[in-house]
């Protein structure tokens, strides 16, 4: 999507030719980027987006839920967004929860897959029951409250100039839909982050430092592990030294825009799902009942499971 501009803008490669016209002055994108950063605002063309739909390669093609909307932005706007992202990531590394590995430098959702696999193996070794709920959020990027997001960024210490630029990127935004070589009339977009913009994932996951503590503020459910970070990994005798062993609560694991919740019983897992669903509703997010799955250890929970959310069985 870096090289795909919205209608009316030239592709990214054409902007590389600007350098040869005047070797004594900075290229046009650099000039506009500096100007936007100094003024704390961006032109309307950088805010607007042309939306195209992409099939997810699964499910019925006639079902709109099996498509994702991607925002095509101006090339210069993408360059400015990339500059803002570098500054925003410095803040993100300070506030991201430990359970967040997606969209994070030096980490990957593969790390969480490995951790979840290890959790399953340890519970099996200790003959402890393990219940898990894999929660999918419906149109997560599109339903974020911008007003709430900007307030949160201010509370966690986002620099004022950076915050003004992020707000300017989203306020008074107009969108058009491209379909079958035709363009719709412009319409205002007041919610969500731009899926297709490099800022979108990082902005979305800034909700987590507030959402998770709010969701589980009174919860003690989860999986408790006893561990030590020194000595041989396979020397279990080290765990007998009670003063050197620390307890770690494994309750949530975050995979990009999805989450996994863990508990030792179906009742405990139900409490976690209820807390998470309530917090999501307060933040304007919705759990997808159709795509949310529950597991008992390595096997799917039987049809007699009573796990539910939003008055619907999972």
C-alpha angles and dihedrals in degrees: 000000000000090000096039111092128189119259114293095031127098120239119269094256092062090060091060088069092064090080094069095057096065120012093180097061131055118262117269096254091054091050093050092046092054091046093051092049092050095047096040093227139084130218120262092252090063092053099049123085139196109220123215127180124232124196113236092220092241135084133014113335090215091061112091090207089070092065130076124210115230121196115224109208137187115279093234089048089055090053091052091046090053090055091050091048092059090055095042092052090061088061094041094059089058098050105031113111118243090248092063114094104148119095090010128124114250093012138082140189084251086073090059092046088054092047092050091049090051090049091054092050094048093049089050092050092049092042091238121150116245125199122184136185119198105204124201120195119220113240088335097178093046099051101050113125105238094200091053091045093053091048089051092050089053092050095051092053107266108171111256096237092049090047092051090053093049091049091047090053090060110028119096089008118172124201137195129192122230115207133154092353091304132110126220125222115275117268132183120259113203104164137055136021123279108269101214095040117105089229095058102082094044092047092048094052092051084079091068099073088063102029098054098048088045093050097047101029092123099027125110095173123117139080117305116209126193110214148156127206097206132075130015116346093220098044100103092178088079089072091068090074097089095188092058098043118092129199120233122193113216106195109137134024119192123215111185102289094348132077139206121211122198136199142157094240140029090245092054091047090050090055091051092049091050092050093047093046092050092050092047090053090052089053094047096256128128131209115231106233092192096054100037113102134191127208135191105210104305098338133074114259112256121257090259090071114128097203110133144156133191087014090297128110118244 
